[in-house]
Structure formats: C-alpha cells, structure tokens
Short mmCIF file of C-alpha atoms in Angstrom, two decimals:
data_model
loop_
_atom_site.label_atom_id
_atom_site.label_comp_id
_atom_site.label_asym_id
_atom_site.label_seq_id
_atom_site.Cartn_x
_atom_site.Cartn_y
_atom_site.Cartn_z
CA UNK O 1 -3.18 -33.92 -11.83
CA UNK O 2 -0.83 -35.18 -8.83
CA UNK O 3 -2.89 -38.11 -7.69
CA UNK O 4 -0.66 -39.56 -4.81
CA UNK O 5 0.19 -37.64 -1.50
CA UNK O 6 3.61 -39.46 -1.91
CA UNK O 7 4.42 -36.83 -4.57
CA UNK O 8 3.98 -33.83 -2.90
CA UNK O 9 7.05 -32.62 -1.32
CA UNK O 10 6.02 -29.26 0.47
CA UNK O 11 3.73 -26.44 0.09
CA UNK O 12 3.88 -23.10 -1.40
CA UNK O 13 2.83 -20.16 0.58
CA UNK O 14 1.60 -16.79 -1.25
CA UNK O 15 0.86 -13.84 0.71
CA UNK O 16 1.04 -9.94 1.22
CA UNK O 17 2.68 -8.31 4.04
CA UNK O 18 0.49 -5.41 4.84
CA UNK O 19 -0.23 -1.59 4.35
CA UNK O 20 2.48 -0.81 7.01
CA UNK O 21 5.33 -1.38 4.52
CA UNK O 22 5.84 0.62 1.26
CA UNK O 23 6.20 -2.73 -0.60
CA UNK O 24 3.99 -4.54 1.58
CA UNK O 25 0.88 -4.95 -0.86
CA UNK O 26 2.45 -6.99 -3.25
CA UNK O 27 2.85 -10.99 -3.73
CA UNK O 28 5.20 -12.85 -1.59
CA UNK O 29 6.39 -16.53 -1.54
CA UNK O 30 7.40 -18.72 1.27
CA UNK O 31 8.01 -22.48 1.07
CA UNK O 32 7.52 -24.97 3.96
CA UNK O 33 10.27 -27.14 5.30
CA UNK O 34 9.33 -30.43 3.50
CA UNK O 35 5.93 -31.31 4.15
CA UNK O 36 5.75 -29.48 7.70
CA UNK O 37 3.08 -27.13 6.97
CA UNK O 38 3.72 -25.50 10.40
CA UNK O 39 7.56 -24.38 9.41
CA UNK O 40 8.43 -21.88 6.66
CA UNK O 41 10.94 -19.95 4.91
CA UNK O 42 10.77 -16.72 3.09
CA UNK O 43 11.52 -17.04 -0.66
CA UNK O 44 13.11 -14.22 -2.79
CA UNK O 45 15.29 -12.86 0.29
CA UNK O 46 11.87 -11.75 1.57
CA UNK O 47 11.06 -9.47 -1.32
CA UNK O 48 8.22 -9.72 -3.41
CA UNK O 49 7.92 -12.01 -6.06
CA UNK O 50 5.23 -10.25 -8.13
CA UNK O 51 4.64 -6.60 -8.43
CA UNK O 52 1.50 -4.86 -9.61
CA UNK O 53 1.95 -2.22 -12.10
CA UNK O 54 -1.70 -1.81 -13.07
CA UNK O 55 -4.91 -0.43 -11.36
CA UNK O 56 -4.07 1.09 -7.72
CA UNK O 57 -0.40 -0.57 -8.15
CA UNK O 58 -1.09 -2.77 -5.01
CA UNK O 59 -2.27 -6.37 -4.68
CA UNK O 60 -3.57 -8.02 -1.48
CA UNK O 61 -5.04 -11.82 -0.93
CA UNK O 62 -3.25 -13.46 -3.36
CA UNK O 63 -4.75 -16.81 -4.36
CA UNK O 64 -2.98 -19.53 -6.21
CA UNK O 65 -5.13 -22.36 -7.76
CA UNK O 66 -3.64 -25.11 -9.96
CA UNK O 67 -5.38 -26.43 -13.37
CA UNK O 68 -7.34 -29.84 -13.56
CA UNK O 69 -4.29 -31.45 -15.32
CA UNK O 70 -1.69 -29.94 -12.57
CA UNK O 71 0.35 -28.31 -15.33
CA UNK O 72 -0.66 -24.93 -15.03
CA UNK O 73 -1.41 -22.35 -12.23
CA UNK O 74 -3.38 -19.06 -11.90
CA UNK O 75 -3.05 -16.61 -9.46
CA UNK O 76 -5.72 -13.82 -8.60
CA UNK O 77 -5.46 -10.77 -6.21
CA UNK O 78 -7.27 -7.88 -4.93
CA UNK O 79 -6.62 -4.57 -6.69
CA UNK O 80 -5.83 -2.35 -3.46
CA UNK O 81 -3.20 -0.30 -2.43
CA UNK O 82 -3.89 1.42 1.21
CA UNK O 83 -0.41 2.14 2.02
CA UNK O 84 -0.44 5.54 0.25
CA UNK O 85 -3.62 7.06 1.72
CA UNK O 86 -5.02 5.13 4.57
CA UNK O 87 -8.38 5.52 3.31
CA UNK O 88 -10.30 2.36 3.96
CA UNK O 89 -13.82 4.20 3.40
CA UNK O 90 -13.09 5.06 -0.08
CA UNK O 91 -11.59 1.43 -0.42
CA UNK O 92 -14.80 0.07 0.78
CA UNK O 93 -17.22 2.36 -0.95
CA UNK O 94 -15.37 3.43 -3.94
CA UNK O 95 -12.60 0.66 -4.59
CA UNK O 96 -11.51 -1.04 -7.59
CA UNK O 97 -14.13 -3.16 -9.31
CA UNK O 98 -11.40 -5.12 -10.74
CA UNK O 99 -9.14 -8.30 -10.03
CA UNK O 100 -5.49 -8.83 -10.87
CA UNK O 101 -4.55 -12.31 -12.59
CA UNK O 102 -1.06 -14.17 -13.43
CA UNK O 103 -0.79 -17.41 -14.85
CA UNK O 104 2.31 -19.70 -14.90
CA UNK O 105 3.48 -23.23 -15.92
CA UNK O 106 5.74 -23.89 -13.23
CA UNK O 107 5.19 -21.38 -10.34
CA UNK O 108 8.59 -19.57 -11.38
CA UNK O 109 7.90 -18.27 -14.52
CA UNK O 110 4.96 -15.86 -14.72
CA UNK O 111 2.76 -14.23 -17.09
CA UNK O 112 2.40 -10.42 -17.50
CA UNK O 113 -0.42 -9.04 -15.13
CA UNK O 114 -4.03 -8.62 -16.30
CA UNK O 115 -6.50 -6.71 -15.25
CA UNK O 116 -10.32 -7.78 -15.52
CA UNK O 117 -13.26 -5.97 -14.16
CA UNK O 118 -15.60 -8.46 -12.63
CA UNK O 119 -17.83 -6.66 -9.74
CA UNK O 120 -21.09 -5.24 -11.16
CA UNK O 121 -21.77 -1.37 -11.36
CA UNK O 122 -22.49 0.42 -7.85
CA UNK O 123 -20.13 -2.11 -6.17
CA UNK O 124 -17.81 -0.40 -3.69
CA UNK O 125 -14.96 -3.17 -3.72
CA UNK O 126 -13.64 -6.80 -5.14
CA UNK O 127 -12.14 -7.94 -2.20
CA UNK O 128 -10.21 -11.35 -1.82
CA UNK O 129 -10.81 -13.07 -4.96
CA UNK O 130 -10.72 -16.94 -4.78
CA UNK O 131 -11.37 -19.81 -6.96
CA UNK O 132 -13.00 -23.47 -6.62
CA UNK O 133 -13.42 -25.89 -9.13
CA UNK O 134 -15.83 -28.80 -8.67
CA UNK O 135 -13.96 -32.26 -8.98
CA UNK O 136 -16.70 -33.21 -11.57
CA UNK O 137 -16.39 -29.79 -13.77
CA UNK O 138 -14.11 -27.95 -16.01
CA UNK O 139 -15.60 -24.66 -14.86
CA UNK O 140 -13.38 -22.47 -12.47
CA UNK O 141 -16.11 -20.59 -9.84
CA UNK O 142 -14.16 -17.25 -8.83
CA UNK O 143 -16.15 -15.70 -6.00
CA UNK O 144 -15.18 -12.31 -4.02
CA UNK O 145 -16.78 -10.02 -1.44
CA UNK O 146 -18.11 -6.70 -2.57
CA UNK O 147 -19.88 -3.78 -1.04
CA UNK O 148 -23.32 -3.58 -2.24
CA UNK O 149 -26.52 -1.67 -1.39
CA UNK O 150 -29.33 -3.57 0.69
CA UNK O 151 -32.20 -5.22 -1.08
CA UNK O 152 -34.70 -3.10 -0.11
CA UNK O 153 -34.74 1.13 0.00
CA UNK O 154 -32.82 2.89 2.39
CA UNK O 155 -31.17 -0.18 3.76
CA UNK O 156 -27.44 -0.18 4.56
CA UNK O 157 -24.69 -1.34 2.40
CA UNK O 158 -22.85 -4.56 3.35
CA UNK O 159 -20.42 -7.01 1.93
CA UNK O 160 -22.05 -9.99 -0.12
CA UNK O 161 -20.05 -12.78 -1.52
CA UNK O 162 -20.36 -12.60 -5.24
CA UNK O 163 -19.13 -15.27 -8.05
CA UNK O 164 -18.52 -15.49 -11.81
CA UNK O 165 -17.47 -18.68 -13.60
CA UNK O 166 -14.55 -18.88 -16.25
CA UNK O 167 -13.01 -21.77 -17.89
CA UNK O 168 -9.87 -19.56 -18.93
CA UNK O 169 -9.45 -16.57 -16.35
CA UNK O 170 -10.10 -14.28 -19.83
CA UNK O 171 -13.69 -14.71 -20.21
CA UNK O 172 -16.34 -14.59 -17.07
CA UNK O 173 -19.72 -14.92 -16.73
CA UNK O 174 -21.91 -12.41 -15.58
CA UNK O 175 -21.31 -11.83 -11.63
CA UNK O 176 -24.10 -12.68 -9.06
CA UNK O 177 -24.69 -12.96 -5.78
CA UNK O 178 -23.49 -15.91 -3.86
CA UNK O 179 -23.98 -15.58 -0.29
CA UNK O 180 -26.02 -12.75 1.18
CA UNK O 181 -26.59 -13.38 5.08
CA UNK O 182 -28.11 -10.05 5.56
CA UNK O 183 -24.99 -8.42 7.25
CA UNK O 184 -21.05 -8.18 5.72
CA UNK O 185 -19.51 -11.64 4.79
CA UNK O 186 -15.80 -11.64 3.36
CA UNK O 187 -12.90 -13.59 2.83
CA UNK O 188 -14.72 -16.87 1.81
CA UNK O 189 -12.45 -19.97 1.08
CA UNK O 190 -13.30 -23.41 0.58
CA UNK O 191 -12.16 -27.04 0.14
CA UNK O 192 -13.55 -30.21 -1.13
CA UNK O 193 -12.95 -33.23 1.40
CA UNK O 194 -14.78 -35.99 3.20
CA UNK O 195 -17.42 -36.08 0.47
CA UNK O 196 -18.42 -32.52 1.18
CA UNK O 197 -17.74 -28.82 0.33
CA UNK O 198 -16.41 -26.97 3.44
CA UNK O 199 -16.86 -23.17 3.54
CA UNK O 200 -15.09 -20.87 5.83
CA UNK O 201 -15.65 -17.47 6.03
CA UNK O 202 -15.35 -14.13 7.74
CA UNK O 203 -18.95 -12.80 9.20
CA UNK O 204 -19.64 -11.82 12.50
CA UNK O 205 -16.79 -14.37 13.32
CA UNK O 206 -14.86 -16.94 11.57
CA UNK O 207 -17.42 -19.64 10.59
CA UNK O 208 -17.33 -23.05 8.83
CA UNK O 209 -19.99 -24.40 6.79
CA UNK O 210 -20.42 -27.87 5.05
CA UNK O 211 -22.55 -28.53 1.78
CA UNK O 212 -22.76 -31.10 -1.01
CA UNK O 213 -21.48 -28.87 -3.57
CA UNK O 214 -20.46 -25.55 -4.43
CA UNK O 215 -23.93 -24.13 -5.25
CA UNK O 216 -25.52 -26.09 -2.36
CA UNK O 217 -28.42 -23.78 -1.50
CA UNK O 218 -28.47 -25.07 2.16
CA UNK O 219 -24.77 -24.98 3.61
CA UNK O 220 -24.98 -26.17 7.31
CA UNK O 221 -23.32 -24.07 9.89
CA UNK O 222 -20.84 -26.24 11.67
CA UNK O 223 -18.96 -24.02 13.58
CA UNK O 224 -19.59 -20.33 14.01
CA UNK O 225 -16.57 -18.89 16.00
CA UNK O 226 -13.56 -21.15 14.75
CA UNK O 227 -11.20 -18.62 16.07
CA UNK O 228 -12.39 -19.48 19.53
CA UNK O 229 -10.71 -19.86 22.07
CA UNK O 230 -7.47 -19.26 20.57
CA UNK O 231 -7.64 -16.03 18.89
CA UNK O 232 -9.24 -12.46 19.91
CA UNK O 233 -10.66 -11.89 16.70
CA UNK O 234 -9.98 -13.45 12.87
CA UNK O 235 -9.92 -12.65 9.26
CA UNK O 236 -8.45 -13.96 5.81
CA UNK O 237 -8.82 -17.54 6.56
CA UNK O 238 -7.15 -20.05 4.54
CA UNK O 239 -7.82 -23.97 4.49
CA UNK O 240 -5.92 -26.55 3.13
CA UNK O 241 -5.09 -30.12 3.84
CA UNK O 242 -2.08 -32.38 5.04
CA UNK O 243 0.37 -33.62 2.22
CA UNK O 244 0.81 -36.92 4.62
CA UNK O 245 -2.15 -37.33 6.77
CA UNK O 246 -5.68 -37.15 7.32
CA UNK O 247 -5.21 -33.41 8.48
CA UNK O 248 -6.48 -30.05 7.56
CA UNK O 249 -4.94 -26.63 8.54
CA UNK O 250 -6.57 -23.24 8.97
CA UNK O 251 -4.50 -20.26 8.97
CA UNK O 252 -6.42 -17.42 10.55
CA UNK O 253 -5.23 -13.55 10.48
CA UNK O 254 -5.36 -12.23 14.22
CA UNK O 255 -5.38 -8.70 12.48
CA UNK O 256 -5.56 -6.95 15.69
CA UNK O 257 -2.50 -8.60 17.22
CA UNK O 258 -0.33 -11.69 16.35
CA UNK O 259 -0.75 -12.13 12.80
CA UNK O 260 -1.53 -15.41 11.23
CA UNK O 261 -2.13 -18.35 13.96
CA UNK O 262 -2.69 -21.85 12.57
CA UNK O 263 -5.03 -24.29 13.81
CA UNK O 264 -5.55 -28.04 12.85
CA UNK O 265 -8.23 -30.57 13.05
CA UNK O 266 -8.11 -34.22 12.05
CA UNK O 267 -12.12 -34.27 10.99
CA UNK O 268 -13.53 -31.20 9.43
CA UNK O 269 -17.14 -32.16 9.78
CA UNK O 270 -16.77 -31.86 13.64
CA UNK O 271 -15.85 -28.30 13.54
CA UNK O 272 -13.50 -28.76 16.38
CA UNK O 273 -9.52 -27.61 16.01
CA UNK O 274 -6.79 -27.21 18.32
CA UNK O 275 -3.62 -24.65 18.46
CA UNK O 276 -0.38 -26.89 17.33
CA UNK O 277 2.28 -26.49 20.39
CA UNK O 278 5.16 -25.28 18.06
CA UNK O 279 4.82 -23.41 14.59
CA UNK O 280 6.94 -21.07 12.81
CA UNK O 281 5.34 -19.22 10.13
CA UNK O 282 6.74 -16.43 7.57
CA UNK O 283 7.60 -12.61 8.81
CA UNK O 284 4.31 -10.42 8.73
CA UNK O 285 2.26 -12.76 6.30
CA UNK O 286 -1.25 -11.49 5.49
CA UNK O 287 -4.27 -12.97 3.80
CA UNK O 288 -2.92 -15.35 1.07
CA UNK O 289 -3.07 -19.01 -0.09
CA UNK O 290 -1.45 -22.22 0.50
CA UNK O 291 -0.76 -25.12 -2.02
CA UNK O 292 0.80 -28.41 -2.12
CA UNK O 293 4.09 -29.01 -4.50
CA UNK O 294 5.70 -31.51 -5.99
CA UNK O 295 9.53 -32.45 -5.40
CA UNK O 296 10.06 -31.02 -8.89
CA UNK O 297 8.34 -27.70 -8.27
CA UNK O 298 9.53 -27.31 -4.48
CA UNK O 299 13.07 -27.69 -6.29
CA UNK O 300 12.53 -25.24 -8.73
CA UNK O 301 11.08 -22.48 -6.36
CA UNK O 302 14.15 -22.96 -4.29
CA UNK O 303 16.45 -22.83 -7.32
CA UNK O 304 14.70 -19.89 -8.52
CA UNK O 305 14.11 -17.83 -5.55
CA UNK O 306 16.24 -19.05 -2.70
CA UNK O 307 16.03 -19.76 0.60
#
C-alpha cells in the first residue's frame, strides 16, 4: 500500500456526465493538476473511458477503491440509463437490482465488465454502490441505496442503505439493511480519519456523522446540513483527504444549479466546512469518486488517456 503522502502525485476523478447527453451515463476520467485537488483536466479527450454493454447499458456513480496492497483497483457503478426514457419512477420502483464492476492492476487496462445482482427481491433500485475497507480487515463492505417497502404494513417505500461483504468482488454475502432512518437516505460515502469513521450521506440534507467503525450502531450526527450556506441543494457527496496536508475535501453536487461544488475542512470532527476561493473542475461531472495516485500511476494515466 502507498504509505507516504510524498508518494502521491495527484488525484484521479471518475464520474459520469448525466442523462442530458447520449453518452453521459458512462465512466469519465479527469486528472488533477499535480496535487492541486481544486484544478482538473479531462482525460481521453472528454470521451468515456469505460462504456457499459450490459444491463441497462448505462452506468452512473462510478466508485474506485484501491486494494490493501495498492496493486489493484475495483470500479463499481450503478446500472442505470435515464437518457433514453427519462422515466425516474421506473428507475426507483422497478430499476436494476445489479451493479457493474470492472477491475484493473494499473488504472489504464481494465477487465471486461461484470454484472452482479445484489439487491434483494422487491428492491426498486440499486443506487450509488461504494466500498469501505476497514484498515484492520481484509473484507470489503459494499454499500448502496435500495428502495424498499416500509417495515410496517401499508407504510411508504423509501431508500435504505444496504450492505454486502466481499473479498474478491465475485462472491458477496447476503445483503442486509445498513442504515434505516425512516426516510430516504442515499449516496452514502465514508472515510477513515483521525481515529474515526466519517459518514456523509444525502438524507433530508447532506449530513455528516462519525462513528468508531463501519458497523458502529451509534454514529453521531456532526452536521445535518453540510452544503449550507454554500449550496441550495446537494447530492452525490465525495469525500477524500489532501495528499499534502491535514485537509479534507467534500465535493457536493448542486444538481439543481451549478453541479459539483468543492468544500474543504482541516477538522472533520468539527463539521465546519468552507468554500475555496478558486477552483476549476471538469466539465459537467456528476456523482463519482476521487482517489490519490502515485507518480507512476499519474504518468501512466496521462500517457494512455492524454490531457
């Protein structure tokens, strides 16, 4: 595993562009300008790097995770295409119960796509899969949002966060409910930092919580409206650490207006975020993920996909 901050030379941003574009629901890459997490260049000439040929033939919400030894990567994504029909009701109530998976040893040579059904029978969708690996475990926790029936008869359906465990992204444990707040919660993402696990989700607003571990039953709410006062409404949060200092970034998608807006903090436990004075993000990024990359990986990405 990459251990020293000095070994990281930048960040890779994987995202999709949205249903407004015919090819917008595929996987795009951007690379930071060195270790500047607020300045980005699109790769592959602004064209998709990975294109879905399975399921609904559209992928959204790509999330990349690095293996414990740092020598392989897994990319998981939502199986969903809205551009062709615009039917959000179908997507929520009768959408795909599968996720899409690719793997790579170097971030430029990717495996064939695989499709894994994860959500239980009756789930209306399988949205925004992400991965968390506890630093003391070799198990990956893969979690996502599914629309499920209420726990009582005749209660409304709403999104719950689900989880399944895997060691190889081929075989998964039986899915179970991970978060149930009595109302829809989607787009959960997590980071381990400062001795805690920080969890940021789209509920009624963008909420930040902290716990002692992934399965801590008593996560504590730190900030129930992370996006305010900087954004009107937000979704698709991305959280990652600076490569060069004790600073964390939260990219939040202001989907009703400007798209992704970056926020930053030097203390996750405070729940206090600020808006950087200057930033330049890729064109039209939607819900994705950011990972740090080494100099070798950075140069390889530039060589393969161009600037």
